[in-house]
Coordinates of C-alpha atoms and ligand atoms in Angstrom, one line a residue:
X146 CA -36.8 -23.0 7.9
X147 CA -33.6 -23.8 9.7
X148 CA -33.1 -24.1 13.5
X149 CA -30.2 -24.0 15.9
X150 CA -29.2 -27.5 16.6
X151 CA -26.7 -29.3 18.8
X152 CA -23.9 -31.7 18.4
X153 CA -26.0 -34.8 19.6
X154 CA -28.6 -34.3 16.9
X155 CA -26.0 -33.8 14.0
X156 CA -24.1 -36.9 15.3
X157 CA -27.3 -39.0 14.7
X158 CA -27.6 -37.6 11.3
X159 CA -24.0 -38.4 10.5
X160 CA -24.3 -41.9 11.8
X161 CA -27.2 -42.4 9.5
X162 CA -25.6 -40.8 6.4
X163 CA -24.3 -43.1 3.8
X164 CA -22.3 -40.3 2.0
X165 CA -21.1 -37.1 3.7
X166 CA -19.7 -34.0 2.0
X167 CA -18.0 -31.2 3.9
X168 CA -17.6 -27.7 2.3
X169 CA -15.0 -25.7 4.1
X170 CA -14.0 -22.0 4.0
X171 CA -11.5 -19.7 5.7
X172 CA -13.1 -20.3 9.1
X173 CA -11.9 -23.9 9.0
X174 CA -8.4 -22.6 9.3
X175 CA -9.0 -19.7 11.6
X176 CA -8.0 -21.7 14.7
X177 CA -4.8 -22.6 12.9
X178 CA -4.0 -18.9 12.9
X179 CA -4.9 -18.2 9.2
X180 CA -6.8 -14.9 8.9
X181 CA -10.2 -15.2 7.3
X182 CA -11.2 -12.9 4.4
X183 CA -14.2 -11.1 5.6
X184 CA -14.2 -11.1 9.4
X185 CA -14.0 -7.4 10.0
X186 CA -11.6 -7.3 12.9
X187 CA -9.1 -9.7 11.4
X188 CA -10.1 -10.3 7.8
X189 CA -7.5 -9.6 5.1
X190 CA -10.1 -8.0 3.0
X191 CA -10.7 -5.5 5.9
X192 CA -7.4 -3.9 4.6
X193 CA -7.8 -4.4 0.9
X194 CA -10.6 -4.5 -1.8
X195 CA -10.5 -7.9 -3.4
X196 CA -10.5 -6.3 -6.8
X197 CA -7.2 -4.5 -5.9
X198 CA -5.3 -7.8 -5.4
X199 CA -6.9 -11.1 -6.2
X200 CA -7.6 -10.6 -10.0
X201 CA -5.5 -11.1 -13.2
X202 CA -6.0 -7.4 -14.1
X203 CA -4.7 -6.3 -10.7
X204 CA -1.6 -8.6 -11.2
X205 CA -1.0 -7.3 -14.8
X206 CA -1.4 -3.7 -13.6
X207 CA 1.0 -4.1 -10.6
X208 CA 2.7 -7.5 -10.5
X209 CA 5.0 -6.4 -7.6
X210 CA 2.1 -5.4 -5.4
X211 CA 0.0 -8.5 -5.9
X212 CA 3.1 -10.7 -5.7
X213 CA 4.1 -9.0 -2.4
X214 CA 0.7 -9.7 -0.9
X215 CA 0.8 -13.3 -1.8
X216 CA 4.4 -13.6 -0.6
X217 CA 3.3 -12.1 2.8
X218 CA 0.5 -14.6 3.0
X219 CA 2.8 -17.5 2.1
X220 CA 5.2 -16.3 4.8
X221 CA 2.4 -16.1 7.4
X222 CA 1.1 -19.5 6.3
X223 CA 4.4 -21.4 6.1
X224 CA 4.4 -22.3 9.8
X225 CA 0.7 -22.9 10.4
X226 CA -0.5 -26.4 11.2
X227 CA -3.8 -28.2 10.8
X228 CA -6.1 -27.8 13.7
X229 CA -8.2 -30.4 15.5
X230 CA -11.0 -29.9 12.9
X231 CA -8.7 -30.7 10.0
X232 CA -7.4 -33.8 11.9
X233 CA -10.9 -35.0 12.9
X234 CA -12.0 -35.0 9.2
X235 CA -8.8 -36.8 8.1
X236 CA -9.1 -39.5 10.8
X237 CA -12.8 -39.9 10.0
X238 CA -11.9 -40.6 6.4
X239 CA -9.3 -43.2 7.5
X240 CA -11.9 -45.0 9.6
X241 CA -14.6 -44.7 7.0
X242 CA -12.9 -45.0 3.6
X243 CA -14.9 -43.3 0.8
X244 CA -17.7 -42.1 3.0
X245 CA -16.7 -38.5 3.5
X246 CA -15.5 -36.0 0.8
X247 CA -13.8 -32.7 1.7
X248 CA -14.4 -29.8 -0.6
X249 CA -12.5 -26.7 0.2
X250 CA -12.3 -23.1 -0.8
X251 CA -9.1 -22.7 1.1
X252 CA -5.7 -22.5 -0.5
X253 CA -3.6 -23.2 2.6
X254 CA -3.3 -26.9 2.0
X255 CA -4.2 -27.7 5.6
X256 CA -6.7 -30.5 4.9
X257 CA -4.0 -32.2 2.8
X258 CA -1.5 -31.6 5.5
X259 CA -3.8 -33.2 8.1
X260 CA -4.0 -36.3 5.9
X261 CA -7.3 -35.9 4.2
X262 CA -7.5 -37.9 1.0
X263 CA -9.2 -36.7 -2.2
X264 CA -9.5 -33.2 -1.1
X265 CA -11.3 -31.1 -3.7
X266 CA -9.5 -27.7 -3.7
X267 CA -11.8 -25.4 -5.7
X268 CA -9.5 -22.3 -5.4
X269 CA -6.0 -23.8 -5.9
X270 CA -3.1 -23.8 -3.5
X271 CA -1.3 -20.6 -2.5
X272 CA 2.1 -22.4 -2.5
X273 CA 1.8 -23.3 -6.2
X274 CA 3.2 -21.1 -9.0
X275 CA 1.9 -21.2 -12.6
X276 CA 2.9 -19.1 -15.6
X277 CA 0.7 -16.1 -16.3
X278 CA 0.7 -16.6 -20.1
X279 CA 1.5 -19.4 -22.5
X280 CA 5.2 -19.4 -23.3
X281 CA 5.9 -16.9 -26.2
X282 CA 8.4 -19.4 -27.4
X283 CA 11.4 -17.1 -27.6
X284 CA 13.6 -19.8 -26.2
X285 CA 14.9 -21.5 -29.4
X286 CA 14.2 -25.1 -30.2
X287 CA 12.5 -27.0 -27.3
X288 CA 13.3 -24.2 -24.8
X289 CA 10.8 -23.4 -22.1
X290 CA 10.3 -20.5 -19.7
X291 CA 12.4 -20.6 -16.7
X292 CA 13.0 -18.3 -13.7
X293 CA 16.6 -19.5 -12.9
X294 CA 17.7 -15.8 -13.2
X295 CA 14.8 -14.3 -11.3
X296 CA 15.7 -11.5 -9.0
X297 CA 14.9 -12.2 -5.3
X298 CA 11.8 -10.2 -4.0
X299 CA 10.7 -9.5 -7.6
X300 CA 7.8 -11.4 -9.3
X301 CA 9.7 -14.2 -11.0
X302 CA 10.0 -13.4 -14.7
X303 CA 11.3 -15.6 -17.5
X304 CA 14.6 -13.8 -18.7
X305 CA 14.0 -14.9 -22.3
X306 CA 10.4 -14.0 -23.0
X307 CA 9.3 -11.9 -20.0
X308 CA 6.6 -14.3 -18.9
X309 CA 5.6 -13.9 -15.3
X310 CA 5.0 -16.5 -12.6
X311 CA 1.7 -15.9 -10.7
X312 CA 0.2 -17.7 -7.6
X313 CA -1.6 -20.9 -8.5
X314 CA -4.9 -19.8 -7.0
X315 CA -8.2 -19.0 -8.6
X316 CA -8.7 -15.2 -8.9
X317 CA -12.0 -13.4 -9.0
X318 CA -13.5 -13.8 -12.4
X319 CA -11.5 -16.9 -13.3
X320 CA -12.9 -20.4 -13.9
X321 CA -12.5 -22.9 -11.1
X322 CA -10.5 -26.1 -12.0
X323 CA -13.1 -28.1 -14.0
X324 CA -12.3 -31.6 -12.6
X325 CA -12.4 -30.4 -8.9
X326 CA -15.7 -28.4 -9.5
X327 CA -17.3 -31.4 -11.3
X328 CA -16.4 -33.8 -8.5
X329 CA -17.6 -31.3 -6.0
X330 CA -20.9 -30.9 -7.7
X331 CA -21.3 -34.7 -7.9
X332 CA -20.4 -35.1 -4.2
X333 CA -23.0 -32.4 -3.3
X334 CA -25.6 -34.0 -5.5
X335 CA -25.1 -37.5 -4.1
X336 CA -24.4 -36.9 -0.4
X337 CA -27.0 -37.5 2.3
X338 CA -25.5 -34.9 4.6
X339 CA -23.5 -31.7 3.7
X340 CA -21.6 -30.0 6.5
X341 CA -20.8 -26.3 5.6
X342 CA -18.0 -25.3 7.8
X343 CA -16.4 -21.9 8.2
X344 CA -17.6 -20.1 5.1
X345 CA -19.5 -16.9 4.7
X346 CA -21.1 -18.3 1.5
X347 CA -20.2 -15.1 -0.2
X348 CA -18.5 -16.5 -3.2
X349 CA -19.9 -18.6 -5.9
X350 CA -19.9 -21.3 -7.5
X351 CA -18.6 -22.8 -4.2
X352 CA -21.6 -21.4 -2.2
X353 CA -23.9 -22.9 -4.8
X354 CA -22.9 -26.5 -3.7
X355 CA -25.0 -26.0 -0.6
X356 CA -28.0 -25.3 -2.7
X357 CA -27.2 -28.4 -4.9
X358 CA -27.0 -30.6 -1.9
X359 CA -30.3 -29.3 -0.6
X360 CA -32.0 -29.8 -3.9
X361 CA -30.5 -33.3 -4.0
X362 CA -32.3 -34.2 -0.9
X363 CA -29.3 -34.0 1.5
X364 CA -29.5 -32.6 5.0
X365 CA -27.5 -29.4 5.1
X366 CA -25.8 -28.3 8.4
X367 CA -23.9 -25.0 8.8
X368 CA -21.1 -25.0 11.3
X369 CA -20.2 -21.4 12.0
X370 CA -20.2 -19.3 15.2
X371 CA -21.7 -16.4 13.2
X372 CA -24.6 -16.1 10.8
X373 CA -23.7 -16.8 7.1
X374 CA -25.2 -16.4 3.7
X375 CA -25.9 -20.1 3.6
X376 CA -28.0 -20.2 6.8
X377 CA -31.1 -19.9 4.6
X378 CA -30.4 -23.1 2.7
X379 CA -29.5 -25.1 5.9
X380 CA -31.8 -27.4 7.8
X381 CA -29.8 -26.7 11.0
X382 CA -27.2 -24.3 12.3
X383 CA -24.5 -25.4 14.7
X384 CA -23.2 -22.2 16.2
X385 CA -19.7 -23.5 17.0
X386 CA -16.1 -23.2 15.9
X387 CA -14.7 -25.8 13.6
X388 CA -11.8 -27.0 15.8
X389 CA -14.3 -27.8 18.6
X390 CA -17.3 -29.0 16.7
X391 CA -15.7 -31.4 14.2
X392 CA -13.9 -33.6 16.7
X393 CA -17.1 -33.8 18.7
X394 CA -19.2 -34.5 15.6
X395 CA -17.0 -37.1 14.0
X396 CA -15.8 -39.1 17.0
X397 CA -17.0 -42.7 16.6
Ligands
APR40 N1 -15.0 -22.0 13.0 C1 -16.0 -21.9 12.1 N2 -16.2 -20.8 11.3 C2 -15.5 -19.7 11.6 C3 -14.4 -19.6 12.5 C4 -14.2 -20.8 13.3 N3 -13.2 -20.9 14.2 N4 -13.9 -18.4 12.6 C5 -14.6 -17.7 11.7 N5 -15.6 -18.4 11.1 C6 -16.5 -18.1 10.0 C7 -16.9 -16.6 9.9 O1 -18.0 -16.4 10.7 C8 -17.2 -16.5 8.4 O2 -18.5 -16.8 8.2 O3 -15.8 -18.3 8.8 C9 -16.3 -17.5 7.7 C10 -15.2 -16.9 6.9 O4 -15.8 -16.3 5.8 P1 -14.8 -15.6 4.7 O5 -13.8 -14.8 5.4 O6 -15.8 -14.9 3.7 O7 -14.1 -16.8 4.0 P2 -14.7 -17.8 2.9 O8 -16.1 -18.0 3.1 O9 -13.8 -19.0 2.8 O10 -14.4 -16.9 1.6 C11 -14.8 -17.6 0.3 O11 -13.7 -15.8 -0.9 O12 -12.1 -14.2 -1.0 C12 -12.5 -15.4 -1.6 O13 -11.3 -17.1 -2.6 C13 -11.5 -16.5 -1.3 O14 -12.0 -18.8 -0.8 C14 -12.3 -17.5 -0.4 C15 -13.7 -17.2 -0.7

């Protein structure tokens, strides 16, 4: 059974932990001004059903609508900066090389921007583009898809074979990047302490990492101002916001 805990208690656990893993979600970036997905009053999903937008089928059915949604999120994210929580994690990694692994569901790149090393991005990066399909090869010898003639504001399309660019994020129903997921599973299995920061725990397999850590004998601490679906797998709950809690927890 979990219990509400405090910073001082978790600091002792962190001091005694040989290997620390941190699983972050949208709440980690909330104080950087990035809307979360499911918080009713601000969450992006409050306006959309995920199936309408963040799936391959939705993109194939209406590329312009999905592309516009991601373009609006990219525009909103282009000026956001890491908050004190991201910075605290990165600085801890610098002071204690190899001891803390960041695993994130976020696609905003803020852990990397803060200087975190070896960040395991389970859901990709919203600023990356990838081709929707393998190239149909209608380019002549050695040619490849290109969007040099793409029309501004339209989903970028290869003029020769019609292939579409899509956001380099993991959509519902898609496999997570195998290497990142395997490394995250390993970190969860081998850590002594898992901090679960700013996630509702609604989406698997990311949420399953908390169960993996618990089963592997790690202490699991949820850092979230609100209840989450992972509270039940936690030893302790820190009802706090990431940008305040992490600097306090990780200060030497
Ligand atoms: N500090 C810590 N936690 C916070 C903060 C904060 N400042 N603000 C909000 N939260 C918490 C909320 O209480 C909520 O539990 O962050 C969580 C955000 O949950 P979601 O919006 O569901 O985001 P997340 O858990 O990351 O979603 C997982 O779902 O839509 C997919 O791929 C998407 O990666 C995403 C995945």
